[in-house]
Coordinates of C-alpha atoms in Angstrom, one line a residue:
Chain A
X1 CA 116.4 -52.8 101.1
X2 CA 115.8 -56.5 102.9
X3 CA 118.7 -58.1 101.2
X4 CA 121.4 -55.6 102.1
X5 CA 119.8 -55.9 105.7
X6 CA 120.1 -59.6 105.5
X7 CA 123.7 -59.6 104.2
X8 CA 124.5 -57.6 107.3
X9 CA 122.4 -59.8 109.6
X10 CA 124.8 -62.4 108.3
X11 CA 128.0 -60.7 109.4
X12 CA 126.6 -60.4 112.9
X13 CA 126.8 -63.3 115.1
X14 CA 123.3 -63.1 116.0
X15 CA 120.2 -64.7 115.2
X16 CA 118.2 -63.0 112.4
X17 CA 115.5 -63.0 113.8
X18 CA 115.9 -60.4 116.7
X19 CA 118.1 -58.6 114.2
X20 CA 114.6 -57.8 112.4
X21 CA 112.7 -57.5 115.4
X22 CA 115.1 -55.0 116.3
X23 CA 115.1 -53.0 113.3
X24 CA 110.8 -53.1 113.7
X25 CA 111.2 -51.5 117.6
X26 CA 113.6 -48.9 116.4
X27 CA 111.0 -47.8 113.5
X28 CA 108.2 -48.0 115.7
X29 CA 110.2 -45.8 118.4
X30 CA 111.1 -43.4 115.8
X31 CA 107.3 -43.1 114.8
X32 CA 106.1 -42.5 118.3
X33 CA 109.2 -39.9 119.1
X34 CA 108.1 -37.8 115.9
X35 CA 104.4 -38.1 117.0
X36 CA 105.7 -36.9 120.5
X37 CA 108.1 -34.2 119.0
X38 CA 105.1 -33.0 117.0
X39 CA 102.5 -33.3 120.1
X40 CA 104.5 -31.4 122.3
X41 CA 105.7 -28.5 120.2
X42 CA 102.6 -27.8 119.4
X43 CA 100.8 -28.1 122.6
X44 CA 103.1 -26.0 124.0
X45 CA 102.8 -23.4 121.4
X46 CA 106.8 -23.8 120.2
X47 CA 105.2 -24.3 116.9
X48 CA 101.9 -22.9 115.9
X49 CA 99.4 -25.4 116.0
X50 CA 97.0 -23.2 113.2
X51 CA 99.9 -23.9 110.8
X52 CA 101.3 -27.6 112.1
X53 CA 98.1 -29.1 113.4
X54 CA 98.1 -31.1 116.5
X55 CA 98.5 -34.8 116.0
X56 CA 95.3 -36.1 118.9
X57 CA 92.7 -33.9 116.2
X58 CA 94.4 -35.7 113.3
X59 CA 94.1 -39.0 114.9
X60 CA 90.3 -38.4 115.6
X61 CA 89.7 -37.2 112.3
X62 CA 90.7 -40.0 110.7
X63 CA 88.9 -42.4 112.9
X64 CA 85.6 -40.3 112.6
X65 CA 86.2 -40.6 108.7
X66 CA 86.6 -44.0 109.1
X67 CA 83.5 -44.5 111.1
X68 CA 81.5 -43.0 108.8
X69 CA 80.9 -44.0 105.2
X70 CA 81.7 -41.3 103.1
X71 CA 85.7 -41.7 103.1
X72 CA 85.3 -45.3 101.5
X73 CA 83.5 -43.4 98.3
X74 CA 86.3 -41.1 98.3
X75 CA 89.0 -43.9 98.6
X76 CA 87.1 -45.9 96.3
X77 CA 87.2 -43.1 93.7
X78 CA 90.8 -42.8 93.8
X79 CA 92.0 -46.2 93.7
X80 CA 89.6 -46.6 90.3
X81 CA 91.5 -43.7 89.0
X82 CA 94.8 -45.0 89.8
X83 CA 94.1 -48.4 88.3
X84 CA 92.3 -47.4 84.8
X85 CA 95.3 -44.7 84.9
X86 CA 98.2 -47.8 85.3
X87 CA 96.1 -50.0 83.0
X88 CA 95.5 -48.1 80.3
X89 CA 98.4 -46.3 80.6
X90 CA 100.8 -49.5 80.6
X91 CA 99.0 -51.2 77.8
X92 CA 99.5 -48.3 75.4
X93 CA 102.9 -47.9 76.5
X94 CA 103.6 -51.9 75.8
X95 CA 102.4 -51.0 72.5
X96 CA 104.0 -48.2 71.0
X97 CA 107.3 -49.5 73.1
X98 CA 107.2 -52.8 71.4
X99 CA 106.4 -51.2 67.9
X100 CA 109.1 -48.4 68.3
X101 CA 111.4 -51.4 69.6
X102 CA 111.2 -53.3 66.7
X103 CA 111.3 -50.4 64.0
X104 CA 114.5 -49.0 63.8
X105 CA 113.0 -46.4 61.1
X106 CA 109.7 -45.1 63.5
X107 CA 112.0 -44.9 66.9
X108 CA 114.6 -43.0 64.8
X109 CA 111.5 -40.6 63.5
X110 CA 109.9 -40.3 67.3
X111 CA 112.8 -39.9 69.1
X112 CA 112.9 -35.9 69.4
X113 CA 109.0 -36.0 70.1
X114 CA 109.3 -38.7 72.9
X115 CA 112.0 -36.9 74.3
X116 CA 110.1 -33.6 74.2
X117 CA 106.9 -34.9 75.7
X118 CA 109.1 -36.6 78.4
X119 CA 110.9 -33.5 79.5
X120 CA 107.6 -31.5 79.7
X121 CA 106.3 -30.8 83.4
X122 CA 103.0 -33.1 82.5
X123 CA 101.2 -32.1 85.5
X124 CA 100.5 -28.7 83.7
X125 CA 98.2 -30.6 81.6
X126 CA 95.8 -31.4 84.6
X127 CA 93.7 -28.0 83.8
X128 CA 93.4 -28.9 79.9
X129 CA 92.4 -32.6 80.7
X130 CA 89.6 -31.1 83.1
X131 CA 88.2 -28.8 80.3
X132 CA 88.6 -31.5 77.9
X133 CA 87.1 -34.6 80.2
X134 CA 85.0 -32.7 82.4
X135 CA 85.8 -32.9 86.2
X136 CA 84.6 -36.9 86.3
X137 CA 87.1 -39.3 87.0
X138 CA 88.5 -39.3 83.1
X139 CA 90.4 -36.1 83.5
X140 CA 92.5 -37.6 86.3
X141 CA 92.7 -41.0 84.5
X142 CA 94.1 -39.1 81.6
X143 CA 96.6 -37.4 83.5
X144 CA 97.6 -40.7 85.2
X145 CA 98.1 -42.1 82.2
X146 CA 100.4 -39.2 80.9
X147 CA 102.5 -40.1 83.9
X148 CA 102.3 -43.7 83.7
X149 CA 102.9 -44.1 80.0
X150 CA 106.9 -42.9 79.8
X151 CA 108.3 -44.9 82.4
X152 CA 106.3 -48.2 80.9
X153 CA 107.3 -47.2 77.6
X154 CA 111.1 -46.4 78.1
X155 CA 111.1 -49.8 79.9
X156 CA 109.4 -51.6 76.7
X157 CA 111.7 -50.3 74.7
X158 CA 114.7 -50.9 76.7
X159 CA 113.7 -54.3 76.9
X160 CA 112.8 -54.6 73.1
X161 CA 116.4 -53.2 72.2
X162 CA 118.1 -55.3 74.8
X163 CA 116.7 -58.8 74.1
X164 CA 119.7 -61.3 74.0
X165 CA 120.5 -61.7 70.4
X166 CA 121.2 -65.6 71.1
X167 CA 117.6 -65.8 72.5
X168 CA 116.6 -64.4 69.2
X169 CA 118.7 -66.4 67.0
X170 CA 117.7 -69.7 68.9
X171 CA 113.7 -69.0 68.5
X172 CA 114.5 -68.2 65.0
X173 CA 116.6 -71.7 64.4
X174 CA 113.6 -73.7 66.3
X175 CA 111.3 -72.3 63.3
X176 CA 109.6 -69.3 65.1
X177 CA 108.0 -66.7 62.7
X178 CA 108.6 -62.7 63.3
X179 CA 104.9 -63.1 64.9
X180 CA 105.8 -65.9 67.2
X181 CA 109.2 -64.4 67.8
X182 CA 107.5 -61.2 69.2
X183 CA 104.9 -63.2 71.0
X184 CA 107.3 -65.5 73.0
X185 CA 110.7 -63.4 73.1
X186 CA 110.1 -59.9 72.6
X187 CA 106.9 -59.6 74.6
X188 CA 107.7 -61.7 77.8
X189 CA 111.2 -59.8 77.8
X190 CA 109.4 -56.7 77.4
X191 CA 107.0 -57.6 80.4
X192 CA 109.8 -58.6 82.6
X193 CA 111.1 -54.8 82.2
X194 CA 107.4 -53.6 83.0
X195 CA 107.5 -55.5 86.1
X196 CA 110.6 -54.0 87.3
X197 CA 109.1 -50.6 86.9
X198 CA 105.7 -51.7 88.6
X199 CA 106.5 -50.0 91.6
X200 CA 107.1 -46.6 90.0
X201 CA 104.2 -46.6 87.5
X202 CA 101.5 -47.5 90.4
X203 CA 103.0 -45.0 92.4
X204 CA 102.6 -42.3 89.6
X205 CA 99.0 -43.1 88.5
X206 CA 98.4 -42.7 92.0
X207 CA 100.0 -39.0 92.0
X208 CA 98.4 -38.4 88.6
X209 CA 94.9 -39.2 90.4
X210 CA 95.6 -37.3 93.4
X211 CA 96.5 -34.3 91.8
X212 CA 94.0 -34.4 89.5
X213 CA 91.5 -34.4 92.1
X214 CA 93.4 -31.6 93.8
X215 CA 93.2 -29.4 91.1
X216 CA 89.4 -30.1 90.1
X217 CA 87.1 -32.4 91.2
X218 CA 83.9 -33.3 93.0
X219 CA 85.2 -36.9 94.8
X220 CA 88.3 -38.3 95.7
X221 CA 90.7 -38.0 98.4
X222 CA 92.8 -35.3 96.5
X223 CA 89.2 -33.0 96.8
X224 CA 88.9 -33.7 100.7
X225 CA 92.1 -32.3 101.2
X226 CA 91.5 -29.6 98.9
X227 CA 88.3 -28.7 100.5
X228 CA 90.1 -29.0 104.2
X229 CA 92.5 -26.4 102.7
X230 CA 90.1 -23.9 101.5
X231 CA 88.7 -23.3 105.2
X232 CA 92.5 -23.1 107.0
X233 CA 91.5 -26.4 108.6
X234 CA 95.0 -28.0 108.6
X235 CA 94.2 -31.0 111.0
X236 CA 91.7 -32.0 108.1
X237 CA 94.4 -31.6 105.5
X238 CA 97.1 -33.7 107.3
X239 CA 95.0 -36.1 108.4
X240 CA 94.2 -36.5 104.4
X241 CA 97.8 -36.6 103.9
X242 CA 98.3 -39.4 106.6
X243 CA 95.3 -41.8 105.0
X244 CA 96.9 -41.4 101.5
X245 CA 100.5 -42.0 102.9
X246 CA 98.7 -45.1 104.4
X247 CA 97.1 -45.9 101.4
X248 CA 100.1 -45.5 99.1
X249 CA 102.1 -48.1 101.3
X250 CA 99.4 -50.4 100.9
X251 CA 99.6 -50.5 97.1
X252 CA 103.0 -50.7 97.5
X253 CA 102.8 -53.7 99.2
X254 CA 99.8 -55.4 96.9
X255 CA 102.2 -54.8 93.9
X256 CA 105.0 -56.8 95.5
X257 CA 102.2 -59.1 96.3
X258 CA 101.4 -59.3 92.8
X259 CA 105.3 -59.3 91.5
X260 CA 106.1 -62.1 93.5
X261 CA 102.9 -64.2 92.2
X262 CA 103.5 -63.4 88.6
X263 CA 107.3 -63.1 88.5
X264 CA 108.1 -66.8 89.4
X265 CA 110.9 -67.2 86.7
X266 CA 113.2 -64.2 87.8
X267 CA 115.7 -64.7 90.9
X268 CA 114.6 -62.1 93.5
X269 CA 118.1 -60.7 93.9
X270 CA 117.7 -59.3 90.1
X271 CA 115.3 -57.2 91.1
X272 CA 117.1 -54.1 91.9
X273 CA 119.0 -54.1 88.9
X274 CA 117.3 -51.7 86.8
Chain B
X1 CA 146.7 -95.4 60.0
X2 CA 144.9 -93.0 62.2
X3 CA 145.3 -89.7 60.0
X4 CA 144.7 -89.1 56.2
X5 CA 146.1 -85.8 54.8
X6 CA 143.5 -83.8 52.6
X7 CA 144.7 -84.9 49.2
X8 CA 143.5 -88.7 50.2
X9 CA 140.5 -87.7 52.0
X10 CA 139.0 -85.4 49.1
X11 CA 139.6 -88.5 46.9
X12 CA 138.1 -90.8 49.6
X13 CA 135.0 -88.1 49.5
X14 CA 134.8 -87.6 45.7
X15 CA 134.4 -91.5 45.4
X16 CA 131.5 -91.6 47.8
X17 CA 129.6 -89.3 45.5
X18 CA 128.6 -85.4 46.4
X19 CA 124.9 -86.8 46.7
X20 CA 126.0 -88.0 50.2
X21 CA 126.8 -84.4 51.5
X22 CA 124.3 -82.7 53.9
X23 CA 126.2 -79.4 53.8
X24 CA 128.4 -78.4 51.0
X25 CA 130.0 -75.0 51.5
X26 CA 131.3 -73.9 48.0
X27 CA 134.2 -71.6 48.6
X28 CA 132.6 -69.0 51.2
X29 CA 133.7 -65.6 52.3
X30 CA 132.3 -63.5 54.8
X31 CA 133.0 -60.4 55.4
X32 CA 131.7 -57.4 57.7
X33 CA 132.0 -53.5 57.7
X34 CA 133.8 -52.2 60.7
X35 CA 133.1 -49.3 62.8
X36 CA 135.9 -47.4 61.5
X37 CA 134.6 -47.7 57.9
X38 CA 137.2 -50.5 56.7
X39 CA 136.0 -54.2 55.8
X40 CA 137.0 -57.1 58.1
X41 CA 137.1 -60.6 56.2
X42 CA 136.7 -63.3 58.7
X43 CA 136.7 -66.4 56.7
X44 CA 138.0 -66.8 53.0
X45 CA 137.3 -69.3 50.3
X46 CA 135.9 -71.7 52.7
X47 CA 135.5 -75.0 50.9
X48 CA 133.3 -77.9 53.2
X49 CA 131.5 -81.0 52.7
X50 CA 130.2 -82.6 55.9
X51 CA 128.9 -86.1 54.7
X52 CA 125.7 -87.5 56.1
X53 CA 126.0 -89.0 59.6
X54 CA 129.4 -87.4 59.7
X55 CA 130.5 -85.7 62.7
X56 CA 133.3 -82.7 62.0
X57 CA 134.9 -80.5 64.3
X58 CA 135.9 -77.2 63.1
X59 CA 139.0 -76.1 65.4
X60 CA 141.2 -73.1 65.2
X61 CA 142.6 -69.9 67.3
X62 CA 140.3 -67.8 68.9
X63 CA 138.8 -65.2 66.7
X64 CA 139.6 -67.4 63.4
X65 CA 136.0 -67.0 62.3
X66 CA 134.7 -70.6 63.5
X67 CA 131.0 -69.0 64.4
X68 CA 130.9 -67.2 61.6
X69 CA 131.1 -70.6 59.3
X70 CA 128.8 -72.4 61.5
X71 CA 126.1 -69.4 61.4
X72 CA 126.3 -69.2 57.8
X73 CA 125.4 -73.2 57.5
X74 CA 122.5 -72.2 59.8
X75 CA 121.3 -69.3 57.7
X76 CA 121.7 -66.8 60.4
X77 CA 124.2 -65.0 58.0
X78 CA 124.4 -64.7 54.3
X79 CA 127.9 -65.2 53.1
X80 CA 129.4 -62.3 51.3
X81 CA 130.4 -64.6 48.1
X82 CA 130.2 -68.3 47.7
X83 CA 127.2 -70.4 48.5
X84 CA 126.0 -72.5 51.0
X85 CA 124.2 -76.3 49.7
X86 CA 121.9 -78.1 52.0
X87 CA 121.3 -81.4 50.5
X88 CA 122.5 -80.4 47.2
X89 CA 120.2 -77.2 47.0
X90 CA 120.9 -73.8 47.8
X91 CA 119.9 -72.3 51.1
X92 CA 117.9 -69.3 51.4
X93 CA 116.8 -67.9 54.5
X94 CA 117.1 -70.0 57.9
X95 CA 117.8 -73.7 57.3
X96 CA 115.2 -75.6 58.5
X97 CA 116.8 -78.7 58.4
X98 CA 119.3 -77.8 61.1
X99 CA 119.3 -77.5 64.8
X100 CA 121.6 -75.0 66.6
X101 CA 123.1 -75.3 70.0
X102 CA 124.7 -72.4 71.4
X103 CA 127.5 -71.2 73.4
X104 CA 125.9 -69.0 75.4
X105 CA 122.6 -69.3 77.4
X106 CA 119.8 -69.5 74.6
X107 CA 117.1 -71.0 76.8
X108 CA 113.9 -68.4 77.2
X109 CA 114.1 -67.4 81.3
X110 CA 110.6 -66.9 81.5
X111 CA 109.9 -70.4 80.4
X112 CA 110.1 -73.7 82.4
X113 CA 112.5 -76.6 81.4
X114 CA 109.5 -78.4 79.7
X115 CA 108.2 -75.3 78.0
X116 CA 111.9 -74.3 76.9
X117 CA 111.9 -78.2 75.3
X118 CA 108.7 -78.1 73.4
X119 CA 109.3 -74.3 72.2
X120 CA 110.6 -75.4 68.8
X121 CA 107.3 -77.8 68.5
X122 CA 104.8 -75.0 69.2
X123 CA 106.2 -72.7 66.8
X124 CA 105.5 -75.5 64.3
X125 CA 101.9 -76.0 65.4
X126 CA 102.1 -79.6 66.7
X127 CA 99.5 -81.3 68.3
X128 CA 99.3 -80.9 72.0
X129 CA 99.3 -84.3 72.7
X130 CA 102.1 -85.3 70.9
X131 CA 103.8 -82.4 72.2
X132 CA 103.1 -83.5 75.6
X133 CA 104.5 -86.9 74.7
X134 CA 107.7 -86.0 73.1
X135 CA 108.4 -83.1 75.7
X136 CA 108.7 -85.6 78.7
X137 CA 110.1 -88.2 76.5
X138 CA 112.8 -86.0 75.6
X139 CA 113.5 -84.5 79.4
X140 CA 113.7 -88.0 80.7
X141 CA 116.4 -88.7 78.0
X142 CA 118.5 -86.1 79.0
X143 CA 117.9 -87.1 82.6
X144 CA 115.6 -84.2 83.6
X145 CA 112.5 -85.8 83.8
X146 CA 111.7 -84.7 87.6
X147 CA 113.1 -81.2 86.6
X148 CA 110.1 -80.3 84.2
X149 CA 108.8 -77.3 86.1
X150 CA 112.1 -75.8 87.0
X151 CA 113.1 -72.2 85.3
X152 CA 116.6 -71.9 84.1
X153 CA 117.6 -69.8 86.9
X154 CA 116.8 -72.9 89.3
X155 CA 119.1 -75.0 87.2
X156 CA 122.6 -75.6 87.1
X157 CA 124.9 -74.9 84.2
X158 CA 125.2 -78.4 83.1
X159 CA 121.5 -79.1 83.4
X160 CA 120.7 -76.1 81.1
X161 CA 122.5 -77.7 78.5
X162 CA 120.8 -80.6 78.7
X163 CA 117.7 -78.4 78.4
X164 CA 119.1 -76.7 75.3
X165 CA 120.2 -80.3 73.8
X166 CA 116.6 -81.6 74.2
X167 CA 115.4 -78.3 73.0
X168 CA 117.1 -78.8 69.9
X169 CA 117.1 -82.7 69.3
X170 CA 113.1 -82.7 70.0
X171 CA 112.8 -81.5 66.2
X172 CA 114.8 -84.4 65.0
X173 CA 117.1 -82.1 63.0
X174 CA 119.1 -83.5 60.0
X175 CA 121.8 -81.5 60.9
X176 CA 122.8 -80.5 64.1
X177 CA 125.2 -77.4 64.6
X178 CA 127.0 -77.1 67.9
X179 CA 129.1 -73.7 68.6
X180 CA 131.0 -74.4 71.3
X181 CA 128.5 -75.7 73.8
X182 CA 130.3 -77.1 76.7
X183 CA 132.9 -74.3 76.9
X184 CA 131.4 -73.0 79.9
X185 CA 131.2 -76.0 81.8
X186 CA 133.7 -77.4 84.1
X187 CA 135.8 -80.4 83.1
X188 CA 134.0 -83.3 85.1
X189 CA 130.5 -82.0 83.8
X190 CA 132.0 -81.2 80.4
X191 CA 132.9 -85.0 79.8
X192 CA 129.6 -86.2 80.9
X193 CA 127.8 -83.8 78.7
X194 CA 129.9 -84.8 75.6
X195 CA 129.2 -88.8 76.4
X196 CA 125.8 -87.9 76.4
X197 CA 125.9 -86.0 73.4
X198 CA 127.7 -89.0 71.6
X199 CA 125.4 -91.3 73.1
X200 CA 122.0 -89.3 71.7
X201 CA 123.9 -88.7 68.4
X202 CA 124.9 -92.7 68.0
X203 CA 121.3 -93.6 68.5
X204 CA 120.0 -91.6 65.8
X205 CA 123.1 -90.5 63.5
X206 CA 122.8 -87.1 61.7
X207 CA 125.2 -84.9 60.1
X208 CA 127.2 -82.5 63.0
X209 CA 129.2 -79.7 62.9
X210 CA 130.8 -78.9 66.3
X211 CA 132.7 -75.7 66.5
X212 CA 135.5 -76.1 69.6
X213 CA 138.9 -74.5 70.7
X214 CA 139.8 -77.8 72.4
X215 CA 141.4 -79.7 70.2
X216 CA 141.3 -83.0 72.6
X217 CA 137.3 -82.6 72.7
X218 CA 137.6 -82.3 68.8
X219 CA 139.3 -85.4 68.5
X220 CA 137.4 -87.1 71.1
X221 CA 133.9 -86.6 69.3
X222 CA 134.2 -86.8 65.6
X223 CA 134.8 -88.5 62.4
X224 CA 136.6 -85.8 60.9
X225 CA 138.6 -82.7 62.6
X226 CA 138.9 -79.7 60.1
X227 CA 141.9 -77.1 61.5
X228 CA 141.2 -73.4 60.4
X229 CA 144.1 -70.6 60.1
X230 CA 144.3 -67.5 62.3
X231 CA 141.8 -64.9 61.3
X232 CA 141.7 -62.5 59.4
X233 CA 140.8 -64.2 56.1
X234 CA 141.2 -67.7 57.3
X235 CA 141.0 -70.7 55.3
X236 CA 141.0 -74.2 56.0
X237 CA 144.8 -75.6 56.6
X238 CA 143.9 -79.2 56.7
X239 CA 141.6 -82.0 57.7
X240 CA 142.3 -85.1 59.8
X241 CA 140.2 -88.4 59.3
X242 CA 139.5 -89.5 62.9
X243 CA 139.4 -93.6 62.7
X244 CA 138.9 -94.1 66.4
X245 CA 136.4 -97.0 67.0
X246 CA 132.8 -96.2 68.3
X247 CA 131.2 -95.9 70.8
X248 CA 133.9 -93.7 72.8
X249 CA 134.1 -92.3 76.1
X250 CA 135.5 -88.9 76.0
X251 CA 137.5 -89.5 79.2
X252 CA 138.7 -92.8 78.6
X253 CA 139.9 -92.2 75.0
X254 CA 142.2 -89.6 76.0
X255 CA 144.8 -92.0 77.3
X256 CA 145.2 -94.1 74.6
X257 CA 148.3 -94.1 72.0
X258 CA 146.1 -93.6 69.0
X259 CA 144.4 -90.4 70.6
X260 CA 147.7 -89.3 71.8
X261 CA 149.4 -89.7 68.4
X262 CA 146.4 -87.8 66.4
X263 CA 146.8 -85.0 69.1
X264 CA 150.2 -85.0 68.4
X265 CA 149.9 -84.6 64.5
X266 CA 146.9 -82.0 64.6
X267 CA 148.6 -80.1 67.1
X268 CA 152.1 -79.6 64.7
X269 CA 149.7 -78.3 62.1
X270 CA 147.9 -76.1 64.7
X271 CA 150.7 -74.6 67.1
X272 CA 152.3 -71.9 64.9
X273 CA 148.3 -70.5 64.1
X274 CA 147.7 -70.4 67.9
X275 CA 150.6 -68.5 68.4
X276 CA 149.6 -66.1 65.4
X277 CA 146.4 -65.8 66.8
X278 CA 147.4 -65.2 70.2
X279 CA 149.7 -62.1 69.0
X280 CA 147.3 -60.6 67.1
X281 CA 144.7 -60.6 70.1
X282 CA 147.8 -59.2 72.1
X283 CA 148.1 -56.1 69.5
X284 CA 144.2 -55.7 68.7

């Protein structure tokens, strides 16, 4: 996104900074415009505020939450579930992806099962996980893992399969054993593919956590939203959605930060490739 | 007399004795199965001896199986028939005496220049102290002392080739195998790299097998030029001894009458095969 913006900026005979500032300005104007439209239409009864809420009470609710303490606990739980789901899911997927990527027979045998599990709408597993793991965080983590696993798995598998044969031949000529080959060629190559899917997989872990909470729990942002929905408190529901959205944006920003820290060897322009 | 034909040459070799050959290909044939179910024979009945400290270039038209020969010397490819002998012993698995410089980029993109150069030492479990010493020594030797922390994507094509060269030579291989290593570089960088390679090779002479489709490069670099016929089932057509004096400057030597004379002779042998190879590539 940013690269296309900068190439366009290069075509216009204007300094890039003013162009960027203009984009930010328009983005802010659009946000304010949307809130104004929402506020006016609900205030004058063009849209029923019972169904659509109203911006002032929604913002008020967000403000109340953050001046209290309970919200931090709920957010913390959701974040913990997201992190656990991502880490466990990614590590499992790395192991299975490496193994199947390097083993033709195993991958041929597993192929239909992997396809079936990937095709299945896995959100439907949430009630089963609730039965298995209870209403605590682990049922949400389990749901997140099933969502994260396949994204990372397919990337690792692809990464192992598409390692350049020259790279492998070179490492072998330099004296790498099978183990060293896996550690210094296949694993780094697969890791780079995991990084390219980081945004999607962290996002999926977050979805798993929130949906899991929504379907049955006693804590977390999904639980807050579910509670408010139960009493038709639409303003609180919208406030919850607003907080979740901002939270997801922050998470995405952190991923970008981690990515640029850990991924120094890769040219920046290459990211969109996969 | 700059050039010697094959019969004379084999006489010279036999006088030197078999013990002096580093690599000996005993009538190797390499066939591959094609997707359509047939078999494609890349090279047929290749007999080639590379002496110790000898620089041999293999030239031939595109698709004549030059890389196939190199890969079987490296042990990356098992010949369908025939044997590869390294210092008198039949080769099994990877050739541990050989270093290989590939045509394509073979550096690990996630490793810095330094980490790439010491990769082979790492695989062999060299002591950290010695590894550090050798790694920086070789980076200096290829003129990249200041670029130890650069990743491959931050370097130019010529710099990457230097890293690859150091990566191979740091292990002090007895046999150097090169598959058109400089074909992707521009002409100036290429001649610079050729001179650097020759300088490094002269400093510590070992056997070298250099694959190229560029006859001028082959003559300028080597002690002997081997000409392959067009594929499929290519065979060795002729061998030419290059008696130009060393040290050589690959750019300047191209202007000398001896060079031009050799070029003329070898090209006369190659021309028809190049045309044949071109026509085949047009049909296929």
